[in-house]
CSV table of C-alpha atoms in Angstrom, one decimal:
chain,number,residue,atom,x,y,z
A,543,UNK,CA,6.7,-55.0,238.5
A,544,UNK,CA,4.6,-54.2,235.5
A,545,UNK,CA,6.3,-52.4,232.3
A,546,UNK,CA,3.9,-50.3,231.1
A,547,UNK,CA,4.0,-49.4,227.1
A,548,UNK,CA,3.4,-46.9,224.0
A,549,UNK,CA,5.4,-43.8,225.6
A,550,UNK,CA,3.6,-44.8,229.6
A,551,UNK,CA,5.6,-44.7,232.8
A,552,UNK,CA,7.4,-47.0,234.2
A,553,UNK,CA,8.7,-46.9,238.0
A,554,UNK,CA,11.7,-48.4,238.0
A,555,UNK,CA,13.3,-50.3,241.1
A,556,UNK,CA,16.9,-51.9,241.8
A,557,UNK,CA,19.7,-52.2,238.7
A,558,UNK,CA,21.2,-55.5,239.0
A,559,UNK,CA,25.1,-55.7,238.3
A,560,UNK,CA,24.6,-57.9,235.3
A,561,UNK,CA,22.6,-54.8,233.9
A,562,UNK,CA,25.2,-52.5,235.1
A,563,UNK,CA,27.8,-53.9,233.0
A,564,UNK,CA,25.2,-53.6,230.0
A,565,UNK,CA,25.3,-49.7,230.6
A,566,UNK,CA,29.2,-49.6,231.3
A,567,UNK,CA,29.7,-48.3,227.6
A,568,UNK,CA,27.2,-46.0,227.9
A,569,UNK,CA,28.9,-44.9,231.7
A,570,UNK,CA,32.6,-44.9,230.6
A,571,UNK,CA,33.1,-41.4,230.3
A,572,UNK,CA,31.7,-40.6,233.5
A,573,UNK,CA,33.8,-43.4,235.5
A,574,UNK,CA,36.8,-41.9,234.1
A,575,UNK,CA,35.5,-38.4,235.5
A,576,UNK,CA,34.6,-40.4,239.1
A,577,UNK,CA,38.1,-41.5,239.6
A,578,UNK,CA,39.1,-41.3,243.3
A,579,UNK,CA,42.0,-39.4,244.2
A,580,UNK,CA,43.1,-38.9,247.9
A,581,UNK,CA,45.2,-36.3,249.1
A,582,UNK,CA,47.8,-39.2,250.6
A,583,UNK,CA,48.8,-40.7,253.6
A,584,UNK,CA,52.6,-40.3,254.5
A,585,UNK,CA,53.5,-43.7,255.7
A,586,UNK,CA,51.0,-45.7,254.2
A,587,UNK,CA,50.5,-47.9,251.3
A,588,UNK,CA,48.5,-46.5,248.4
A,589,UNK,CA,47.2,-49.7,247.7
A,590,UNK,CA,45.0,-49.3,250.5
A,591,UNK,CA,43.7,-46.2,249.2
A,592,UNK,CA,39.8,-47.0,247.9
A,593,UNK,CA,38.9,-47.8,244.4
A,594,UNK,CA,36.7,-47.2,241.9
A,595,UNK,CA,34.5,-50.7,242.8
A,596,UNK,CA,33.3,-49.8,246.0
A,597,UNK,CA,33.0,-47.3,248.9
A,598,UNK,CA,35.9,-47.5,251.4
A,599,UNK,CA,34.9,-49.9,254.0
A,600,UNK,CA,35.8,-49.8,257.9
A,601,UNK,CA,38.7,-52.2,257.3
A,602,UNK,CA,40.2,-50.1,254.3
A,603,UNK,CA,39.8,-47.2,256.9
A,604,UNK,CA,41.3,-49.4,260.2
A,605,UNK,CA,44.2,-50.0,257.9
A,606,UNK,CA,45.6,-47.0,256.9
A,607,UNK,CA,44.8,-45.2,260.1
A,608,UNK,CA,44.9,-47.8,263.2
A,609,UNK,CA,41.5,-48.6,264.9
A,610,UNK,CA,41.3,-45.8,267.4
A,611,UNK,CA,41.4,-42.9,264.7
A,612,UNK,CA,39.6,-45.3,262.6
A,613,UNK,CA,36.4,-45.5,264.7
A,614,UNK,CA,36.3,-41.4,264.7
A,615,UNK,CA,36.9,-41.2,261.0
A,616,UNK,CA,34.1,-43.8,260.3
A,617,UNK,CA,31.7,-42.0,263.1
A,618,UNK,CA,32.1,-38.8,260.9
A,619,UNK,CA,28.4,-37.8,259.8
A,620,UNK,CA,26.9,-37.2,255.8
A,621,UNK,CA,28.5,-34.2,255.4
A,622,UNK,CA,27.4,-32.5,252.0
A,623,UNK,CA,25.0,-30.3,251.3
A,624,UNK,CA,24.8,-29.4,247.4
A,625,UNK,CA,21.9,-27.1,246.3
A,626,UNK,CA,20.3,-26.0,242.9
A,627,UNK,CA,19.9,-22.4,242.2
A,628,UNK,CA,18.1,-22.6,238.4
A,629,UNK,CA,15.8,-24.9,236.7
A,630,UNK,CA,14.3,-24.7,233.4
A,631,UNK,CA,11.3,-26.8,232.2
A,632,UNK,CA,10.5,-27.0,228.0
A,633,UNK,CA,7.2,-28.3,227.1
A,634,UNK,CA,8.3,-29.3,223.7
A,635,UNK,CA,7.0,-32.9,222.7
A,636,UNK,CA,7.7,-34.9,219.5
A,637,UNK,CA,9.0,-38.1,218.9
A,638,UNK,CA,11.8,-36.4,216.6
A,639,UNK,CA,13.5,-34.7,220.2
A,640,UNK,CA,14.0,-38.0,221.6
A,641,UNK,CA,17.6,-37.9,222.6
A,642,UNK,CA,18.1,-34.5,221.4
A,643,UNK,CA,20.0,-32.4,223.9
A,644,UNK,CA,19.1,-29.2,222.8
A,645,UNK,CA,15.2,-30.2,223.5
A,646,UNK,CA,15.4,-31.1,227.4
A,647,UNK,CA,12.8,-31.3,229.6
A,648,UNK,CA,14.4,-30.6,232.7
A,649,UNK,CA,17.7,-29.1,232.7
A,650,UNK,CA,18.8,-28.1,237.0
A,651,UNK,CA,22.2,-26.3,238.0
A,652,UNK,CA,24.1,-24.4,240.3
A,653,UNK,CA,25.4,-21.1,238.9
A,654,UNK,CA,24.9,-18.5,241.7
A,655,UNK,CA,27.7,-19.3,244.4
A,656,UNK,CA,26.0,-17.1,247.0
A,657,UNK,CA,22.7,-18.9,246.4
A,658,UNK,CA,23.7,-22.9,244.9
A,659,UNK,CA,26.5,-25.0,244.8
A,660,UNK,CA,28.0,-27.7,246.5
A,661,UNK,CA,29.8,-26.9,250.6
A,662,UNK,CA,29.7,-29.0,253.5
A,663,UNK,CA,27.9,-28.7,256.7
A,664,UNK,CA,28.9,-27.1,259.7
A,665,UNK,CA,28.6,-30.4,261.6
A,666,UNK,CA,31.5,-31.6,259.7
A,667,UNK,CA,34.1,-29.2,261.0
A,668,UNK,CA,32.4,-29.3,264.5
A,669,UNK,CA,32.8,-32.6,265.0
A,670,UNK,CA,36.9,-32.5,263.2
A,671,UNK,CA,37.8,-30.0,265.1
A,672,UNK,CA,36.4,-31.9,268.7
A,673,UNK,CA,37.9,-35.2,267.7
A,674,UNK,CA,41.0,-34.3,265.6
A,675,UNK,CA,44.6,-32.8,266.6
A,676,UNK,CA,46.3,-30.4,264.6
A,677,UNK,CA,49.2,-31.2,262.4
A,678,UNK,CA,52.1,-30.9,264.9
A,679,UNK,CA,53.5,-27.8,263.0
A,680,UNK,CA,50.3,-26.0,263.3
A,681,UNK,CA,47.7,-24.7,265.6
A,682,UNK,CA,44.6,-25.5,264.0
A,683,UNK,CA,43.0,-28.5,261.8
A,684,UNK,CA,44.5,-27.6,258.3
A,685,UNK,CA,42.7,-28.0,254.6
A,686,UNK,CA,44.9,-31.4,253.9
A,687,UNK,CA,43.2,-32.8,257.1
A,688,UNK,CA,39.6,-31.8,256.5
A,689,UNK,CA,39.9,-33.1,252.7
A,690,UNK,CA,41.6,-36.5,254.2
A,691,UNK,CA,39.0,-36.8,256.9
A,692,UNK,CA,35.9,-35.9,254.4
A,693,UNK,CA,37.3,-38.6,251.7
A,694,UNK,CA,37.9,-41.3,254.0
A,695,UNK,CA,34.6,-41.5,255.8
A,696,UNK,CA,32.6,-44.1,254.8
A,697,UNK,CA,30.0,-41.3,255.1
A,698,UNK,CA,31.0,-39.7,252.1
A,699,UNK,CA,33.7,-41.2,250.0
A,700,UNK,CA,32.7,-41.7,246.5
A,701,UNK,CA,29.5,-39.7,246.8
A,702,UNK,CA,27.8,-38.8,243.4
A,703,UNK,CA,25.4,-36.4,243.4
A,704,UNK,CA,22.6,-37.2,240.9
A,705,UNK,CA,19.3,-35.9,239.6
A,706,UNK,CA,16.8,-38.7,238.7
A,707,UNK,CA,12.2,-38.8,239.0
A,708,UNK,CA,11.4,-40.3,242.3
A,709,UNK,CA,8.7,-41.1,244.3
A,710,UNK,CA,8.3,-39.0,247.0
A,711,UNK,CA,7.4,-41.5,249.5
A,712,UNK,CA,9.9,-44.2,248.4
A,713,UNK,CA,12.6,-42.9,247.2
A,714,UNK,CA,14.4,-46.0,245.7
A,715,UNK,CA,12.0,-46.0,243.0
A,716,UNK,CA,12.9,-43.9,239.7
A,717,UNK,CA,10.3,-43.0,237.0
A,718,UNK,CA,11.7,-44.2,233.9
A,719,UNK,CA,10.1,-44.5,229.9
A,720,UNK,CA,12.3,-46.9,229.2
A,721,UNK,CA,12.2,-50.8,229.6
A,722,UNK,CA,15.8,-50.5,231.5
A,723,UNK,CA,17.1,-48.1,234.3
A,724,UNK,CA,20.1,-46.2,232.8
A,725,UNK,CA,22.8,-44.5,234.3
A,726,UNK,CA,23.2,-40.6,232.4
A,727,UNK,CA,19.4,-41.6,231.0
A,728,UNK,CA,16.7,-42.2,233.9
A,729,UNK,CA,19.5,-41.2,236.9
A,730,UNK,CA,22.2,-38.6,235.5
A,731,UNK,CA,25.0,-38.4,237.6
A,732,UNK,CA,26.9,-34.8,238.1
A,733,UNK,CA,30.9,-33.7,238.5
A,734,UNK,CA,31.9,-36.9,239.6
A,735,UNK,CA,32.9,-38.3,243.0
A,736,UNK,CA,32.8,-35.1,245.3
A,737,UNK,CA,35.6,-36.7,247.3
A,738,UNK,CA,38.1,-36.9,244.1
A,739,UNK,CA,41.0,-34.4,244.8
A,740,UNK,CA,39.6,-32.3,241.7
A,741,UNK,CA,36.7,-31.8,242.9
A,742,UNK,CA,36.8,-31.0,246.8
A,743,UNK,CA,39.5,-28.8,246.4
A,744,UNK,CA,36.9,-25.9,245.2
A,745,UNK,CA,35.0,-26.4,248.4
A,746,UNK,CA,36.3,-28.6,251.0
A,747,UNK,CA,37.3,-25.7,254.1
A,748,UNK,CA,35.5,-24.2,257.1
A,749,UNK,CA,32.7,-21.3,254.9
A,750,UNK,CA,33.6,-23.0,251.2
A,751,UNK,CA,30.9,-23.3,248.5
A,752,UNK,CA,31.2,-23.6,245.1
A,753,UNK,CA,29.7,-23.7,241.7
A,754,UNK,CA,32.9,-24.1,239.8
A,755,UNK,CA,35.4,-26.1,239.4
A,756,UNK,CA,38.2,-25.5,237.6
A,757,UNK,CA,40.4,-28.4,238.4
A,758,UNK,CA,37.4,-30.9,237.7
A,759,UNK,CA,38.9,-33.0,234.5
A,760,UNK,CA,35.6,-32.3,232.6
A,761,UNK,CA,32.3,-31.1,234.1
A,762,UNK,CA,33.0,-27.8,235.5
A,763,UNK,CA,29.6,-27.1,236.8
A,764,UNK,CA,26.9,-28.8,238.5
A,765,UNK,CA,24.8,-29.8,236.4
A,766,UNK,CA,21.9,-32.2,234.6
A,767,UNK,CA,19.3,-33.0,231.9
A,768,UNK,CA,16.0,-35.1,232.0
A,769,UNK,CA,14.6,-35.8,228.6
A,770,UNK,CA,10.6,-36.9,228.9
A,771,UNK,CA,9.4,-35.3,225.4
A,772,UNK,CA,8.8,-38.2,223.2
A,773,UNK,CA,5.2,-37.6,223.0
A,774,UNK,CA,2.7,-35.2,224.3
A,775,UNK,CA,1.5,-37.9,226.0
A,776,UNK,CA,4.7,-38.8,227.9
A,777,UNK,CA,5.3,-35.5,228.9
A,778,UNK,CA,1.5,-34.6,230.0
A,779,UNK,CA,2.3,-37.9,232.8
A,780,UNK,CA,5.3,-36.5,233.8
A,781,UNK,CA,3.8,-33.2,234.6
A,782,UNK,CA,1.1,-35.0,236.4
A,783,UNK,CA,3.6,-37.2,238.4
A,784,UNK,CA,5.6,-34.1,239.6
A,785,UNK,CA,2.5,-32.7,240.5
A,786,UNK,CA,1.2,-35.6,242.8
A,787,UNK,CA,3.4,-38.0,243.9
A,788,UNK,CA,6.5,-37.8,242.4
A,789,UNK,CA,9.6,-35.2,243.3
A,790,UNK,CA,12.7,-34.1,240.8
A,791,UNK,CA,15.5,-35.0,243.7
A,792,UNK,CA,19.1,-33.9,244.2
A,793,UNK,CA,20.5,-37.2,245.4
A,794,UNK,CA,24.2,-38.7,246.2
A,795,UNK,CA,25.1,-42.3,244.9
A,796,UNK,CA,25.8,-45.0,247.4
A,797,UNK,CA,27.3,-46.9,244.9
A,798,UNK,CA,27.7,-47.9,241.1
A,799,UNK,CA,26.2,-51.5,240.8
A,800,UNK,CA,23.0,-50.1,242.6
A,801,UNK,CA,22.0,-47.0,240.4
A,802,UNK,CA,18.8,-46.3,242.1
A,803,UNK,CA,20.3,-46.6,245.6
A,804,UNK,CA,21.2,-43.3,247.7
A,805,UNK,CA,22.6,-42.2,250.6
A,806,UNK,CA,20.3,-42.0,253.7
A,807,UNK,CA,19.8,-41.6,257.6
A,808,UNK,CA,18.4,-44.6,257.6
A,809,UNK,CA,17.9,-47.7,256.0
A,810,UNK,CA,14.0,-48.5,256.5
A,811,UNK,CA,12.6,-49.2,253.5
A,812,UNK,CA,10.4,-47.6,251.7
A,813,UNK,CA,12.9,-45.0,252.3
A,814,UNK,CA,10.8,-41.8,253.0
A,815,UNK,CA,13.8,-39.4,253.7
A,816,UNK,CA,17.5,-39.6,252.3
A,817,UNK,CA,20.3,-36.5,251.9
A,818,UNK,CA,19.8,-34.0,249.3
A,819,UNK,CA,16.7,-31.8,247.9
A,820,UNK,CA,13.4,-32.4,246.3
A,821,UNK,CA,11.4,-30.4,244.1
A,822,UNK,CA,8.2,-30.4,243.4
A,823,UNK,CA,5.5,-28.4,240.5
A,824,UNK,CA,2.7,-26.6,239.9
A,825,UNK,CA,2.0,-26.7,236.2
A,826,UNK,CA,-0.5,-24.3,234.5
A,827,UNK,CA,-2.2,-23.4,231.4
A,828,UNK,CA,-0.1,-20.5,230.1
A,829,UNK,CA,-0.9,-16.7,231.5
A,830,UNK,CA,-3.6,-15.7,228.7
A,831,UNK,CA,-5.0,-18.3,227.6
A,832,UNK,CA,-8.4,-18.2,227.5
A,833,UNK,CA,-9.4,-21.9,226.1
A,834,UNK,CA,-9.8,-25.4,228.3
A,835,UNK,CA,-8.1,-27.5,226.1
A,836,UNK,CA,-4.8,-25.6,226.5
A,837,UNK,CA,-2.8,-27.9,228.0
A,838,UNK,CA,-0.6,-27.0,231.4
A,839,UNK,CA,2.5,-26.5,230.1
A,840,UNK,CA,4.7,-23.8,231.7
A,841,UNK,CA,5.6,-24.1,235.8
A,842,UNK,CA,3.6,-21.9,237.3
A,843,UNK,CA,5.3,-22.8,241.0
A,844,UNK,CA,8.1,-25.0,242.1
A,845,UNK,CA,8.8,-26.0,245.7
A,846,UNK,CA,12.0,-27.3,247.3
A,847,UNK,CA,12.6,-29.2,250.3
A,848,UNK,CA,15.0,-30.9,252.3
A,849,UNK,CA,14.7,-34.8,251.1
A,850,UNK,CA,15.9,-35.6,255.4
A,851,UNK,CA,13.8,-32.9,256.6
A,852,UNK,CA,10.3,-32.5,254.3
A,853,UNK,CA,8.8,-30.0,256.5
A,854,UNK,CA,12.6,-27.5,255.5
A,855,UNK,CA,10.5,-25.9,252.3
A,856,UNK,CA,11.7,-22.4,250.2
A,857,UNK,CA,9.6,-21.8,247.5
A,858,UNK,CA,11.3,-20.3,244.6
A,859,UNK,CA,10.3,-17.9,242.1
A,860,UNK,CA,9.3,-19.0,238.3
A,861,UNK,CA,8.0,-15.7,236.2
A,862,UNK,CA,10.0,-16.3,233.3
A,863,UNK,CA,8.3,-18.5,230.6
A,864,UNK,CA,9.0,-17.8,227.0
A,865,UNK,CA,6.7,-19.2,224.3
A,866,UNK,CA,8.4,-21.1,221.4
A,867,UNK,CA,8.6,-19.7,217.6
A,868,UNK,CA,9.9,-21.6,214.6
A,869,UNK,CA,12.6,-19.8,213.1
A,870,UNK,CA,10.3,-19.2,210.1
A,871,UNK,CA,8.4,-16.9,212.3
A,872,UNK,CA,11.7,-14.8,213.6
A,873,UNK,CA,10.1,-11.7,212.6
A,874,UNK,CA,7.4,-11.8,215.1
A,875,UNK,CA,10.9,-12.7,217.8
A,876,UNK,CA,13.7,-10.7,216.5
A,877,UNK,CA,17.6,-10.8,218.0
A,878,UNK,CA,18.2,-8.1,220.1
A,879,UNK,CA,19.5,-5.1,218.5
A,880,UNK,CA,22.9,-3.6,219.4
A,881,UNK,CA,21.0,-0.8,221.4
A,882,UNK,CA,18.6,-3.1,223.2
A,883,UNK,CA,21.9,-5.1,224.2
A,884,UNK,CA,23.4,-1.6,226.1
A,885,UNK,CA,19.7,-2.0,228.5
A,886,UNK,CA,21.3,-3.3,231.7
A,887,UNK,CA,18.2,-5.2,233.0
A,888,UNK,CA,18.5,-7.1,229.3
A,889,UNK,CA,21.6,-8.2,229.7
A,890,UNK,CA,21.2,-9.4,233.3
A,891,UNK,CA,18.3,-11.2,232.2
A,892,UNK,CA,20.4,-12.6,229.6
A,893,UNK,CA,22.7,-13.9,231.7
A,894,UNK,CA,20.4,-16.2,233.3
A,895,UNK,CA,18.9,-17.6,230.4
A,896,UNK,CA,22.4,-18.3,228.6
A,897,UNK,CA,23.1,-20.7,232.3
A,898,UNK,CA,20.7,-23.3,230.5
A,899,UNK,CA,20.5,-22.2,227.1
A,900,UNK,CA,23.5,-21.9,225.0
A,901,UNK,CA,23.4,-19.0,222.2
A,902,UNK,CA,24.9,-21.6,219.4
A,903,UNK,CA,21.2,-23.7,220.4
A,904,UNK,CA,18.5,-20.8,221.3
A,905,UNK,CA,18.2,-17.3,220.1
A,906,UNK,CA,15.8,-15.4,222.8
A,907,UNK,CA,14.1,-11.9,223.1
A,908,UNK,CA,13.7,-11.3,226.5
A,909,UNK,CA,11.3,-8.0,226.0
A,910,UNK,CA,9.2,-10.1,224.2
A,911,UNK,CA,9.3,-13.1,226.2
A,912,UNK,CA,10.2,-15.5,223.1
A,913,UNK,CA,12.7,-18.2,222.4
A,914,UNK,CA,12.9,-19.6,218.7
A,915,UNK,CA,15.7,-23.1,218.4
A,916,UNK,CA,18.6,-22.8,215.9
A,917,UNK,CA,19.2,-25.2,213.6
A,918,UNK,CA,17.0,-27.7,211.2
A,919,UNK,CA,15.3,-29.3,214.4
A,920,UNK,CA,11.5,-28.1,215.2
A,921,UNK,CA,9.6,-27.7,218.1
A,922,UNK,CA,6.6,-28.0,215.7
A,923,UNK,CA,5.6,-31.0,213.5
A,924,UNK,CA,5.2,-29.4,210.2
A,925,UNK,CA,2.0,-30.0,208.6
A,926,UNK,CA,1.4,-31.1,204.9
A,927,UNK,CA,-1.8,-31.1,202.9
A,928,UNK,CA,-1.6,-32.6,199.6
A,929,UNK,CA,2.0,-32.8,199.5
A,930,UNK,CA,2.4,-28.9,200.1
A,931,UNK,CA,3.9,-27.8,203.8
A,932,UNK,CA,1.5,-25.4,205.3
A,933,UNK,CA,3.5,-25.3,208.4
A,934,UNK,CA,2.4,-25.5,212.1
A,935,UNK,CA,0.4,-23.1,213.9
A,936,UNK,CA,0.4,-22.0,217.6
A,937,UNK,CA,-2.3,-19.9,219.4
A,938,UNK,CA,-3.2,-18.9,223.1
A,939,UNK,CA,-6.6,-18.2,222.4
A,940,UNK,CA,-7.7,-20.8,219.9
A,941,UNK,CA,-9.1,-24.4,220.5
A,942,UNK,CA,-5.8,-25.6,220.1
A,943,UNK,CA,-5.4,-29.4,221.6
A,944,UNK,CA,-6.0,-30.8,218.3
A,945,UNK,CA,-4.2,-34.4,216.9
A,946,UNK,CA,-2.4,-34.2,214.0
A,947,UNK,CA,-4.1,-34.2,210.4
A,948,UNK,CA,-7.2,-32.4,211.5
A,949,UNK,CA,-7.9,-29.6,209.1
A,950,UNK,CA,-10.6,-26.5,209.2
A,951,UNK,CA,-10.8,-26.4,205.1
A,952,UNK,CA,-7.3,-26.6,203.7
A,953,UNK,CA,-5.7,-24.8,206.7
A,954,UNK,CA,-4.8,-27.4,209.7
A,955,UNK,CA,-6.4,-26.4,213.3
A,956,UNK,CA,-4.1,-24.7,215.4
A,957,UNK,CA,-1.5,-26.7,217.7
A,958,UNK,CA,-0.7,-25.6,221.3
A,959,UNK,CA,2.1,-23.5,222.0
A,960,UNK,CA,5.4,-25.0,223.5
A,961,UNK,CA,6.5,-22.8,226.1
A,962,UNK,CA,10.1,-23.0,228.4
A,963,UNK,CA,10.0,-21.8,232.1
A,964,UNK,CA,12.4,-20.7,233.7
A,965,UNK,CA,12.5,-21.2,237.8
A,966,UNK,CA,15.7,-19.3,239.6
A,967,UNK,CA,16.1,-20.2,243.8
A,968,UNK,CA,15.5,-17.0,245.9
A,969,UNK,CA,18.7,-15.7,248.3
């Protein structure tokens, strides 16, 4: 495996345990968040409920159910089926928005419950309701069963779904920029086991989907951040990668010491196919730019398909790119005025952007298609020429792929505007 350096990408394969407990500090937030909760089993001994180490196994499962019910529970198939509905890409590069979560390069989430969210297949409740008996004081499967049934197949306890860089045709490997693959860095987990009690109780019945969840002890939504903007270098390969060979995937966790390694029909390696979603880009020179060196930096098009199924495809629809001010040019990207904020298709459009960007972080005009960052942190280097800040400047229509320091008289050549895109999932 060769680790490639100065701000190149590195394809990252399996995270040894040793490593893992390197990262446990960084992870210790989100295993309290995982924590496994079952709905209980009258007449059986909690300690044989699963822990937080490892996936139930078929003895954990022949134990607190006898071996006859235990053969149906562990035949039970994969049975969620978790789907974006909003992803947002920001071009901005600099070495000083390493890290920094208001600058993300990829920020996915499911906000529309009629579009995204997490439910669980139909398949699921088929095959409970053919091998499974009613509760003796009721006529059909009940909510406690399904939940039991769902949490204690080896299938699908402890799932985690995830968003992580892989490689389209192996999908063990993760793109990383670092010299280690990090759990909530290179793979981010999201919500937290989906078979904790706080979690499947907001989806976990026949026609159930959801996008919140209110009895989750800390993320309520589905959601996750990719950070690939150290340089403009960096984030020019990542753009390429998606492009080509690479896919932003929607993945579950087969366990904790193996961060890389998913859930999957099968276990052929390379593993071509797994559960969840991919996505894949189209990146473009912004709409008006007239120059070559513009670099393509907003989404022009972004493709998802089903990670068992490649050939399932919906393409989704990404018209909303706003270009990037510094807050010292707010005049040329005012706040909405009170009267602007009465125009119903403003605030709708509002409401989408506020999923991903936060109004304490971003101030946007959506009439003028324009975002500008709050606080002291640029998207633009600032320029000085001796000793005097002369700012940075961004232009579609100049020769603006310039390095640093290079100067037409006193004035330094135009930089290339940083734009964010904004990609929602069609019904």
């Amino acid at each position: 495996m060769i680790f490639l350096k100065s701000g190149e990408i590195t394809m990252k394969e399996r995270l040894s345990k040793t490593t893992w407990r390197a990262v446990s500090g960084v992870a210790a937030s989100m295993v309290m968040i995982f924590s496994f909760q079952n709905c209980g089993k009258a007449g059986f001994d909690a300690n044989l409920e699963s822990s937080l180490d490892s996936v139930i196994t078929y003895a954990a499962v022949v134990a607190m159910y006898g071996s006859t019910q235990a053969a149906k529970i562990s035949s039970i198939p994969f049975a969620i089926d978790a789907r974006f509905d909003q992803i947002s890409y920001n071009s901005c590069a600099e070495s000083t928005l390493k890290g920094n979560s208001q600058f993300f390069s990829i920020k996915a989430g499911s906000y529309n419950s009629s579009i995204g969210g997490v439910k669980l297949r139909q398949t699921f409740f088929d095959y409970v309701d053919s091998n499974f008996y009613p509760l003796e004081a009721d006529s059909t499967i009940s909510e406690s069963q399904y939940k039991e049934y769902f949490a204690d197949s080896p299938a699908n306890n402890q799932a985690v779904p995830a968003l992580s860089v892989r490689v389209k045709s192996s999908l063990l490997d993760v793109y990383s920029t670092n010299t280690t693959l990090t759990l909530g860095t290179d793979v981010v987990g999201m919500l937290g086991y989906l078979t904790g009690s706080g979690i499947m109780d907001a989806f976990v019945r026949p026609g159930g989907n959801a996008t919140y969840f209110p009895f989750s002890e800390d993320f309520k939504t589905m959601e996750a951040t990719l950070n690939f903007n150290d340089s403009e270098g960096t984030a020019r390969k990542y753009r390429d990668l998606l492009m080509t060979k690479a896919a932003l995937t929607l993945t579950y966790l087969k366990d904790q010491s193996l961060v890389n390694e998913i859930r999957a029909p099968s276990a052929t390696t390379p593993l071509a196919t797994a559960y969840g979603r991919g996505y894949t880009f189209v990146f473009s020179q912004p709409i008006g730019s007239t120059t070559q060196n513009m670099p393509s930096n907003i989404v022009y098009s972004l493709r998802e398909y089903d990670l068992e199924n490649p050939s399932d495809v919906k393409n989704w629809s990404c018209d909303r790119r706003y270009m990037i001010y510094r807050s010292q040019d707010a005049a040329a990207c005012p706040s909405h005025t009170i009267t602007e904020l009465q125009n119903e298709s403003i605030r709708a459009e509002l409401e989408i952007v506020r999923r991903q960007f936060p109004a304490d972080q971003w101030e946007f005009n959506v009439s003028r298609r324009c975002a500008i960052p709050k606080g002291s942190v640029s998207c633009y280097k600032e320029e000085t020429y001796n000793g005097a800040a002369v700012g940075a400047q961004y232009n579609l229509a100049a020769e603006c792929f310039q390095p640093y320091g290079v100067y037409s008289g006193t004035t330094p050549l135009p930089r290339c505007a940083q734009f964010i895109s904004i990609c929602t999932r069609p019904n």
